[in-house]
């Protein structure tokens, strides 16, 4: 189902936008329209006439008309215009002004999302080139309702299209999207050992992702807990996202998934504008961007690194690679009573930097504080934008007795199935059996050909210059 819809949407952009909109701007146009149709489909289930009547009456009586509608109808958002995508196309001559009126008539939480798409200029271009009617007509006939496509499936559609349009622009598409099979492995490693802790009733637990993209890793983490541990556990999701488009998509989907969209902060960098500076979390899962400069955050990070209670060590990594800064950011948010972190790295987090360098000092601090529990080497070519080897680090500030002052290294580089067709650079995937095998290696905690266990001090070294 989702493959058909993804292909249909790609075809819309190729047939309607090609030769009229620059190819690298396709995503800037199409992704917001997917959200508009998704919102539109949600509102089809609601009696809009009642909302419009109630809203107009509330405006006459109170300045808090929105709150009155939210309270009375128990809905996360609404639109008080008489238009939807279907009846917009019934008046082709006035579709330009009617569509703009439709967008302006959403509740303020959706207006914020639309603002982050920065789509006003694109809409004007569509109007100038006589494409707006054609685009709305196509999207009005796609069923993107939540009954037809779950939020998880919708997330996959978003992320595949983000990857596709990013590649047209030759961007680092992997910065937006972690493949589902890698996420499944990551969340199983974080949560599998927590089963006994999470089976009690009336528990509330939090999951946080400082680079949350469209929110897929968060929702998959929650889904895994509900399906494998405790369906009644209350799981609260928190995230922050720098990219304005993926931030807007994430917030819109949270609205329709009965998640709290106010728990998604952005579009701001978690490093220099941490919107959860006063929060701790039980679980944290993330895939920070590989090989990305943090020079835009440099002044702020260096100032905080000079503070005794800051998140960052005074010895910082080189500005060309910021992944270890995200690791420190997460460690700062660990609950004193116990937190677990699952984070995806490339090899630079493991190997870059000689003794005494910023990278080495950060690794030393992590190991000497006994945070690092496991490092899993994944196969190459698991990601869409890079063929390099990648690693999952699992950290825990309340290790089990058998793991205290030890680090387990797991070689999972030979556990994969080749894809029939490459997806960008990705030509390998994990099947369920591979994920089970890796989890078994992790849980057994034994020395064998694929698993090695070392004392923390095994990783310490010094570099000595002899004249």
Coordinates of C-alpha atoms in Angstrom, one line a residue, residues 103-330:
X103 CA -4.6 27.6 4.8
X104 CA -5.1 30.7 6.9
X105 CA -8.2 29.1 8.5
X106 CA -6.4 26.4 10.4
X107 CA -6.1 26.5 14.1
X108 CA -2.9 28.2 15.3
X109 CA -1.0 25.0 16.0
X110 CA -1.3 24.1 12.3
X111 CA -0.5 27.7 11.2
X112 CA 2.8 27.2 13.1
X113 CA 3.5 24.0 11.1
X114 CA 2.6 25.6 7.8
X115 CA 4.9 28.6 8.6
X116 CA 7.9 26.2 9.0
X117 CA 7.3 24.8 5.5
X118 CA 8.1 28.3 4.2
X119 CA 5.8 27.5 1.3
X120 CA 4.3 30.9 0.5
X121 CA 6.7 31.6 -2.4
X122 CA 6.2 28.1 -3.8
X123 CA 2.5 28.6 -3.8
X124 CA 2.9 31.9 -5.7
X125 CA 5.1 30.1 -8.2
X126 CA 2.4 27.3 -8.6
X127 CA -0.2 30.0 -9.2
X128 CA 2.0 31.9 -11.8
X129 CA 2.6 28.7 -13.7
X130 CA -1.0 27.6 -13.5
X131 CA -0.1 24.4 -11.6
X132 CA -2.0 24.9 -8.3
X133 CA -5.3 23.4 -9.5
X134 CA -3.5 20.4 -11.1
X135 CA -1.6 19.7 -7.9
X136 CA -4.6 20.0 -5.6
X137 CA -6.7 17.9 -7.9
X138 CA -4.2 15.1 -7.7
X139 CA -3.8 15.2 -4.0
X140 CA -7.5 15.4 -3.3
X141 CA -7.9 12.0 -4.8
X142 CA -5.3 10.3 -2.7
X143 CA -6.6 8.7 0.5
X144 CA -4.0 9.6 3.2
X145 CA -6.5 9.1 6.1
X146 CA -5.3 7.5 9.3
X147 CA -7.7 4.6 8.8
X148 CA -6.1 3.8 5.5
X149 CA -2.5 4.5 6.4
X150 CA -1.3 4.2 10.0
X151 CA 1.1 6.8 11.4
X152 CA 3.9 4.4 11.2
X153 CA 3.2 3.7 7.4
X154 CA 2.8 7.4 6.9
X155 CA 6.2 8.0 8.5
X156 CA 7.8 5.5 6.1
X157 CA 6.2 7.3 3.2
X158 CA 7.5 10.7 4.4
X159 CA 11.0 9.4 5.0
X160 CA 11.2 7.6 1.6
X161 CA 10.2 10.8 -0.1
X162 CA 12.5 12.9 1.9
X163 CA 15.3 10.6 0.9
X164 CA 14.2 10.6 -2.7
X165 CA 13.9 14.4 -3.0
X166 CA 17.1 15.0 -1.0
X167 CA 19.0 12.8 -3.5
X168 CA 17.7 15.0 -6.3
X169 CA 19.4 17.8 -4.6
X170 CA 22.5 15.6 -3.8
X171 CA 22.0 16.3 -0.1
X172 CA 23.0 14.0 2.7
X173 CA 19.7 12.2 2.8
X174 CA 20.8 9.9 5.6
X175 CA 20.8 13.0 7.8
X176 CA 17.0 12.8 7.7
X177 CA 16.3 9.1 7.7
X178 CA 17.5 6.0 9.7
X179 CA 16.4 2.8 7.9
X180 CA 13.7 0.9 9.7
X181 CA 15.7 -2.3 10.2
X182 CA 18.5 -0.3 11.9
X183 CA 15.9 1.4 14.2
X184 CA 14.4 -2.0 15.0
X185 CA 17.8 -3.3 16.1
X186 CA 18.6 -0.1 18.1
X187 CA 15.3 -0.1 20.1
X188 CA 15.4 -3.8 20.8
X189 CA 18.9 -3.4 22.3
X190 CA 17.8 -0.5 24.4
X191 CA 14.5 -2.0 25.7
X192 CA 14.9 -5.8 25.7
X193 CA 16.7 -5.9 29.0
X194 CA 14.1 -3.6 30.6
X195 CA 11.2 -6.0 30.5
X196 CA 11.1 -6.7 34.2
X197 CA 11.4 -3.0 35.0
X198 CA 8.5 -2.0 32.7
X199 CA 5.8 -4.6 33.5
X200 CA 4.4 -2.9 36.5
X201 CA 1.1 -1.0 36.3
X202 CA 0.8 2.8 36.5
X203 CA 4.3 3.4 35.2
X204 CA 5.2 6.5 33.1
X205 CA 8.4 6.5 31.1
X206 CA 10.0 9.0 28.7
X207 CA 11.8 8.6 25.4
X208 CA 13.9 11.4 23.9
X209 CA 15.6 12.0 20.6
X210 CA 17.6 15.3 20.1
X211 CA 17.7 14.8 16.3
X212 CA 14.2 13.4 15.9
X213 CA 13.5 14.1 12.2
X214 CA 10.0 13.1 11.4
X215 CA 9.7 11.3 14.7
X216 CA 10.1 7.7 13.4
X217 CA 12.6 6.5 15.9
X218 CA 10.5 7.8 18.8
X219 CA 7.2 6.2 17.6
X220 CA 9.0 2.9 16.8
X221 CA 10.5 2.9 20.3
X222 CA 7.1 3.3 21.8
X223 CA 5.5 0.8 19.5
X224 CA 8.2 -1.8 20.5
X225 CA 7.5 -1.3 24.2
X226 CA 3.7 -1.6 23.7
X227 CA 4.0 -4.8 21.6
X228 CA 6.8 -6.6 23.5
X229 CA 6.6 -5.5 27.1
X230 CA 3.6 -3.7 28.4
X231 CA 0.7 -2.4 26.3
X232 CA -0.6 -0.4 29.2
X233 CA 2.7 1.5 30.0
X234 CA 2.3 5.2 29.5
X235 CA 5.2 6.3 27.2
X236 CA 5.8 10.0 26.7
X237 CA 7.8 11.0 23.6
X238 CA 10.0 14.1 23.4
X239 CA 12.1 15.4 20.6
X240 CA 13.9 18.3 19.0
X241 CA 14.6 18.8 15.3
X242 CA 16.8 21.4 13.5
X243 CA 15.4 21.0 9.9
X244 CA 12.2 23.1 9.6
X245 CA 10.4 20.8 7.1
X246 CA 11.0 17.6 9.1
X247 CA 10.1 19.4 12.3
X248 CA 6.8 20.5 10.7
X249 CA 6.0 17.0 9.5
X250 CA 6.8 15.5 12.9
X251 CA 4.5 17.9 14.7
X252 CA 1.7 17.4 12.2
X253 CA 1.9 13.6 12.6
X254 CA 2.0 13.8 16.4
X255 CA -1.2 15.8 16.3
X256 CA -3.0 13.0 14.5
X257 CA -1.4 10.2 16.5
X258 CA -2.7 11.4 19.9
X259 CA 0.9 12.3 20.9
X260 CA 1.6 15.7 22.4
X261 CA 3.0 17.9 19.5
X262 CA 4.2 20.4 22.1
X263 CA 6.8 17.8 23.1
X264 CA 8.5 18.3 19.7
X265 CA 10.7 21.4 19.8
X266 CA 12.2 23.2 16.8
X267 CA 13.5 24.1 14.4
X268 CA 16.5 24.6 16.7
X269 CA 19.8 22.9 17.3
X270 CA 19.9 20.7 20.4
X271 CA 23.5 21.7 20.9
X272 CA 23.1 25.5 21.1
X273 CA 19.4 25.9 21.8
X274 CA 18.5 23.0 24.1
X275 CA 14.7 23.2 24.7
X276 CA 14.9 20.5 27.4
X277 CA 17.7 21.9 29.5
X278 CA 15.8 21.2 32.7
X279 CA 14.7 17.7 31.8
X280 CA 16.0 14.2 32.4
X281 CA 14.8 11.1 30.5
X282 CA 14.7 7.3 31.2
X283 CA 15.4 6.4 27.5
X284 CA 17.2 8.2 24.7
X285 CA 17.6 7.0 21.1
X286 CA 19.1 8.9 18.2
X287 CA 21.1 8.9 15.0
X288 CA 23.0 12.2 15.0
X289 CA 24.2 13.4 11.5
X290 CA 27.4 11.8 10.4
X291 CA 30.4 13.9 9.7
X292 CA 28.5 17.2 10.1
X293 CA 30.2 20.4 11.2
X294 CA 29.1 22.0 14.4
X295 CA 30.7 25.4 13.5
X296 CA 27.2 27.1 13.6
X297 CA 27.0 26.1 17.3
X298 CA 30.7 26.7 18.1
X299 CA 30.5 29.9 20.1
X300 CA 27.7 28.6 22.3
X301 CA 29.3 25.2 22.8
X302 CA 32.7 26.7 23.7
X303 CA 31.1 29.0 26.2
X304 CA 29.2 26.2 27.9
X305 CA 32.3 24.0 27.9
X306 CA 33.9 26.5 30.2
X307 CA 31.1 26.2 32.7
X308 CA 31.6 23.6 35.5
X309 CA 28.0 22.5 35.2
X310 CA 27.8 22.5 31.4
X311 CA 27.1 19.5 29.2
X312 CA 30.4 19.5 27.4
X313 CA 33.9 18.8 28.4
X314 CA 36.4 21.6 28.1
X315 CA 38.3 19.5 25.5
X316 CA 36.1 19.5 22.5
X317 CA 36.1 17.4 19.3
X318 CA 37.1 19.0 16.0
X319 CA 34.4 21.2 14.5
X320 CA 34.1 19.0 11.4
X321 CA 32.5 16.2 13.5
X322 CA 29.9 16.9 16.1
X323 CA 28.5 13.4 17.0
X324 CA 30.4 13.1 20.3
X325 CA 28.8 16.4 21.4
X326 CA 25.4 14.8 21.0
X327 CA 26.6 11.9 23.1
X328 CA 27.6 14.3 25.9
X329 CA 24.2 16.1 25.5
X330 CA 22.4 12.8 26.1

